């Protein structure tokens, strides 16, 4: 029973670290550069991608036996596009300010290679529940990296988190300055690179 449970939860848990889509497969890097200046929009983007990845996996896995092979990519794109439109409208209705900050990047979820990759690699070959768990797991794995990068960039670049000022005024009186370089897109790539390096180094140590 324990082995069965472990196997059942593997699609959900593995992408969080061991098979993280960003640090291991190096997918979804572009949005890590674009939406991680602040933590709030990064978390909203992570939740949006997780919802789209999870439900697109579920839908495609449910209808996979009825999808002609020669049009499977088109069907997948239609499912993703429909879900992205729903997510975009929900954000505009309930989180309009964040929706404005994310701008076109919500729409670009359609082209996120993590989603297409999971549909092709997993949803087309597995049952709905494992496929749904795989989608949620990969979305959460992507979200962990986005949140980590945004945490570092907002804290050290703006001295705040979720817009709340955290660096005491006394620090500035002694000459502390927010690092404006960390807000620039290249720094997001560097932070992601450091995370990848740390994870690969840890993996090598575990293997030894």
CSV table of C-alpha atoms in Angstrom, one decimal:
chain,number,residue,atom,x,y,z
A,1,UNK,CA,0.0,0.0,0.0
A,2,UNK,CA,2.9,2.4,0.8
A,3,UNK,CA,4.6,1.7,-2.5
A,4,UNK,CA,1.3,2.3,-4.3
A,5,UNK,CA,0.8,5.6,-2.5
A,6,UNK,CA,4.3,6.7,-3.3
A,7,UNK,CA,3.9,5.9,-7.0
A,8,UNK,CA,0.5,7.6,-7.0
A,9,UNK,CA,1.9,10.9,-5.6
A,10,UNK,CA,5.1,10.8,-7.7
A,11,UNK,CA,3.8,13.0,-10.5
A,12,UNK,CA,2.8,15.7,-8.0
A,13,UNK,CA,6.0,15.6,-5.8
A,14,UNK,CA,8.8,15.0,-8.2
A,15,UNK,CA,8.5,18.3,-10.2
A,16,UNK,CA,8.8,20.3,-7.0
A,17,UNK,CA,12.5,19.7,-6.7
A,18,UNK,CA,13.9,16.5,-8.3
A,19,UNK,CA,12.4,17.1,-11.7
A,20,UNK,CA,11.7,20.8,-11.5
A,21,UNK,CA,10.7,22.1,-14.9
A,22,UNK,CA,12.8,25.3,-14.5
A,23,UNK,CA,16.0,24.1,-12.8
A,24,UNK,CA,16.2,20.6,-14.2
A,25,UNK,CA,14.5,20.9,-17.6
A,26,UNK,CA,15.3,24.6,-18.0
A,27,UNK,CA,11.8,25.5,-19.2
A,28,UNK,CA,9.7,28.6,-18.5
A,29,UNK,CA,12.8,30.9,-18.1
A,30,UNK,CA,11.3,33.9,-20.0
A,31,UNK,CA,8.5,34.6,-17.5
A,32,UNK,CA,11.0,34.4,-14.7
A,33,UNK,CA,12.7,37.4,-16.2
A,34,UNK,CA,9.5,39.3,-16.8
A,35,UNK,CA,7.2,39.0,-13.8
A,36,UNK,CA,9.5,38.6,-10.8
A,37,UNK,CA,10.3,42.2,-10.0
A,38,UNK,CA,7.6,41.9,-7.2
A,39,UNK,CA,6.4,38.9,-5.3
A,40,UNK,CA,2.7,39.5,-5.7
A,41,UNK,CA,2.5,39.3,-9.5
A,42,UNK,CA,5.0,36.4,-9.5
A,43,UNK,CA,2.7,34.4,-7.2
A,44,UNK,CA,-0.4,35.2,-9.3
A,45,UNK,CA,1.5,34.2,-12.5
A,46,UNK,CA,2.5,30.9,-10.7
A,47,UNK,CA,-1.1,30.2,-9.7
A,48,UNK,CA,-2.3,31.0,-13.2
A,49,UNK,CA,0.2,28.6,-14.8
A,50,UNK,CA,-0.5,25.9,-12.3
A,51,UNK,CA,-4.3,26.1,-12.9
A,52,UNK,CA,-3.8,26.0,-16.7
A,53,UNK,CA,-1.2,23.2,-16.6
A,54,UNK,CA,-3.3,21.1,-14.2
A,55,UNK,CA,-6.6,21.5,-16.0
A,56,UNK,CA,-5.2,21.2,-19.5
A,57,UNK,CA,-3.5,18.0,-18.5
A,58,UNK,CA,-6.8,16.7,-17.1
A,59,UNK,CA,-8.8,17.6,-20.2
A,60,UNK,CA,-6.3,16.2,-22.7
A,61,UNK,CA,-5.8,13.0,-20.7
A,62,UNK,CA,-9.6,12.6,-20.6
A,63,UNK,CA,-10.1,12.9,-24.4
A,64,UNK,CA,-6.7,11.6,-25.6
A,65,UNK,CA,-8.1,8.5,-27.1
A,66,UNK,CA,-10.4,10.5,-29.3
A,67,UNK,CA,-7.8,13.0,-30.5
A,68,UNK,CA,-6.5,12.3,-34.0
A,69,UNK,CA,-2.7,12.2,-33.9
A,70,UNK,CA,-2.3,14.6,-36.8
A,71,UNK,CA,-4.2,17.4,-35.1
A,72,UNK,CA,-3.2,16.7,-31.5
A,73,UNK,CA,-1.1,19.9,-31.2
A,74,UNK,CA,-4.0,22.0,-32.5
A,75,UNK,CA,-6.4,20.5,-30.0
A,76,UNK,CA,-3.9,21.0,-27.2
A,77,UNK,CA,-3.4,24.7,-28.1
A,78,UNK,CA,-7.2,25.2,-28.2
A,79,UNK,CA,-7.6,23.7,-24.7
A,80,UNK,CA,-4.7,25.8,-23.4
A,81,UNK,CA,-6.0,29.0,-25.1
A,82,UNK,CA,-9.5,28.5,-23.6
A,83,UNK,CA,-8.2,28.0,-20.1
A,84,UNK,CA,-5.9,31.1,-20.4
A,85,UNK,CA,-8.8,33.2,-21.5
A,86,UNK,CA,-10.8,32.0,-18.4
A,87,UNK,CA,-7.8,32.8,-16.1
A,88,UNK,CA,-7.3,36.2,-17.7
A,89,UNK,CA,-11.0,37.1,-17.2
A,90,UNK,CA,-10.9,35.9,-13.6
A,91,UNK,CA,-7.9,38.1,-12.9
A,92,UNK,CA,-9.5,41.1,-14.5
A,93,UNK,CA,-12.6,40.6,-12.4
A,94,UNK,CA,-11.0,39.9,-9.0
A,95,UNK,CA,-7.4,41.1,-9.2
A,96,UNK,CA,-7.4,43.9,-11.7
A,97,UNK,CA,-4.3,45.8,-10.5
A,98,UNK,CA,-2.2,42.6,-10.6
A,99,UNK,CA,-3.7,41.8,-14.0
A,100,UNK,CA,-2.5,45.2,-15.3
A,101,UNK,CA,1.0,44.5,-13.9
A,102,UNK,CA,1.2,41.1,-15.6
A,103,UNK,CA,-0.1,42.8,-18.8
A,104,UNK,CA,0.5,40.5,-21.9
A,105,UNK,CA,2.3,37.9,-19.9
A,106,UNK,CA,-0.9,36.1,-18.9
A,107,UNK,CA,-1.8,35.7,-22.6
A,108,UNK,CA,1.7,34.3,-23.2
A,109,UNK,CA,1.0,31.4,-20.9
A,110,UNK,CA,-0.4,29.8,-24.1
A,111,UNK,CA,3.2,29.6,-25.4
A,112,UNK,CA,4.7,28.4,-22.1
A,113,UNK,CA,6.7,25.3,-23.1
A,114,UNK,CA,6.1,23.7,-19.7
A,115,UNK,CA,2.4,23.3,-20.5
A,116,UNK,CA,2.9,21.9,-24.0
A,117,UNK,CA,5.7,19.7,-22.7
A,118,UNK,CA,3.6,18.1,-20.1
A,119,UNK,CA,0.7,17.5,-22.5
A,120,UNK,CA,2.9,15.8,-25.0
A,121,UNK,CA,5.1,13.9,-22.5
A,122,UNK,CA,2.5,12.9,-19.8
A,123,UNK,CA,-1.2,13.8,-20.5
A,124,UNK,CA,-1.3,12.0,-23.9
A,125,UNK,CA,0.0,8.8,-22.3
A,126,UNK,CA,-1.7,8.7,-18.9
A,127,UNK,CA,-5.0,8.6,-17.2
A,128,UNK,CA,-6.8,11.9,-16.0
A,129,UNK,CA,-6.0,11.8,-12.3
A,130,UNK,CA,-2.2,11.2,-12.7
A,131,UNK,CA,-2.1,13.7,-15.5
A,132,UNK,CA,-3.9,16.3,-13.3
A,133,UNK,CA,-1.4,15.7,-10.5
A,134,UNK,CA,1.5,16.0,-12.9
A,135,UNK,CA,0.2,19.3,-14.1
A,136,UNK,CA,-0.3,20.7,-10.6
A,137,UNK,CA,3.1,19.4,-9.6
A,138,UNK,CA,4.9,21.1,-12.5
A,139,UNK,CA,3.0,24.3,-12.0
A,140,UNK,CA,3.9,24.4,-8.4
A,141,UNK,CA,7.6,23.6,-9.2
A,142,UNK,CA,7.6,26.5,-11.6
A,143,UNK,CA,5.9,28.6,-9.0
A,144,UNK,CA,8.5,27.8,-6.3
A,145,UNK,CA,11.3,29.2,-8.6
A,146,UNK,CA,9.2,32.3,-9.6
A,147,UNK,CA,8.5,33.0,-5.9
A,148,UNK,CA,12.1,32.5,-4.9
A,149,UNK,CA,13.4,34.9,-7.6
A,150,UNK,CA,10.7,37.5,-6.9
A,151,UNK,CA,11.4,37.3,-3.1
A,152,UNK,CA,15.1,38.1,-3.6
A,153,UNK,CA,14.5,40.8,-6.3
A,154,UNK,CA,11.8,42.7,-4.4
A,155,UNK,CA,13.5,42.4,-1.0
A,156,UNK,CA,16.9,43.6,-2.1
A,157,UNK,CA,15.8,45.7,-5.0
A,158,UNK,CA,13.0,47.6,-3.4
A,159,UNK,CA,13.4,46.9,0.3
A,160,UNK,CA,9.9,45.5,0.5
A,161,UNK,CA,7.7,42.4,0.1
A,162,UNK,CA,4.1,42.6,-1.1
A,163,UNK,CA,4.6,46.4,-1.2
A,164,UNK,CA,5.3,46.4,2.6
A,165,UNK,CA,8.6,48.2,3.5
A,166,UNK,CA,10.8,45.8,5.4
A,167,UNK,CA,14.2,47.5,5.5
A,168,UNK,CA,14.3,49.8,8.6
A,169,UNK,CA,14.9,53.5,8.0
A,170,UNK,CA,17.9,53.2,10.3
A,171,UNK,CA,19.7,51.0,7.7
A,172,UNK,CA,19.3,53.8,5.1
A,173,UNK,CA,20.6,56.3,7.6
A,174,UNK,CA,23.8,54.3,7.9
A,175,UNK,CA,24.2,54.3,4.2
A,176,UNK,CA,22.3,51.2,3.0
A,177,UNK,CA,20.9,51.5,-0.5
A,178,UNK,CA,18.4,49.3,-2.4
A,179,UNK,CA,20.2,47.5,-5.2
A,180,UNK,CA,18.5,48.8,-8.3
A,181,UNK,CA,20.5,46.4,-10.5
A,182,UNK,CA,18.7,43.4,-9.0
A,183,UNK,CA,15.4,44.7,-10.5
A,184,UNK,CA,16.8,44.5,-14.0
A,185,UNK,CA,15.9,41.4,-16.1
A,186,UNK,CA,19.5,40.1,-16.4
A,187,UNK,CA,19.7,39.7,-12.6
A,188,UNK,CA,16.6,37.4,-12.7
A,189,UNK,CA,18.5,35.2,-15.1
A,190,UNK,CA,21.6,35.2,-12.8
A,191,UNK,CA,19.4,34.3,-9.7
A,192,UNK,CA,17.8,31.4,-11.7
A,193,UNK,CA,21.3,30.3,-12.7
A,194,UNK,CA,22.5,30.3,-9.1
A,195,UNK,CA,19.4,28.2,-8.1
A,196,UNK,CA,20.2,25.7,-10.9
A,197,UNK,CA,23.9,25.5,-9.8
A,198,UNK,CA,22.9,24.9,-6.2
A,199,UNK,CA,20.5,22.2,-7.1
A,200,UNK,CA,22.9,20.4,-9.4
A,201,UNK,CA,25.6,20.6,-6.8
A,202,UNK,CA,23.3,19.2,-4.2
A,203,UNK,CA,22.2,16.4,-6.5
A,204,UNK,CA,25.8,15.4,-7.1
A,205,UNK,CA,26.5,15.3,-3.4
A,206,UNK,CA,23.4,13.1,-2.8
A,207,UNK,CA,24.5,10.7,-5.6
A,208,UNK,CA,28.0,10.4,-4.0
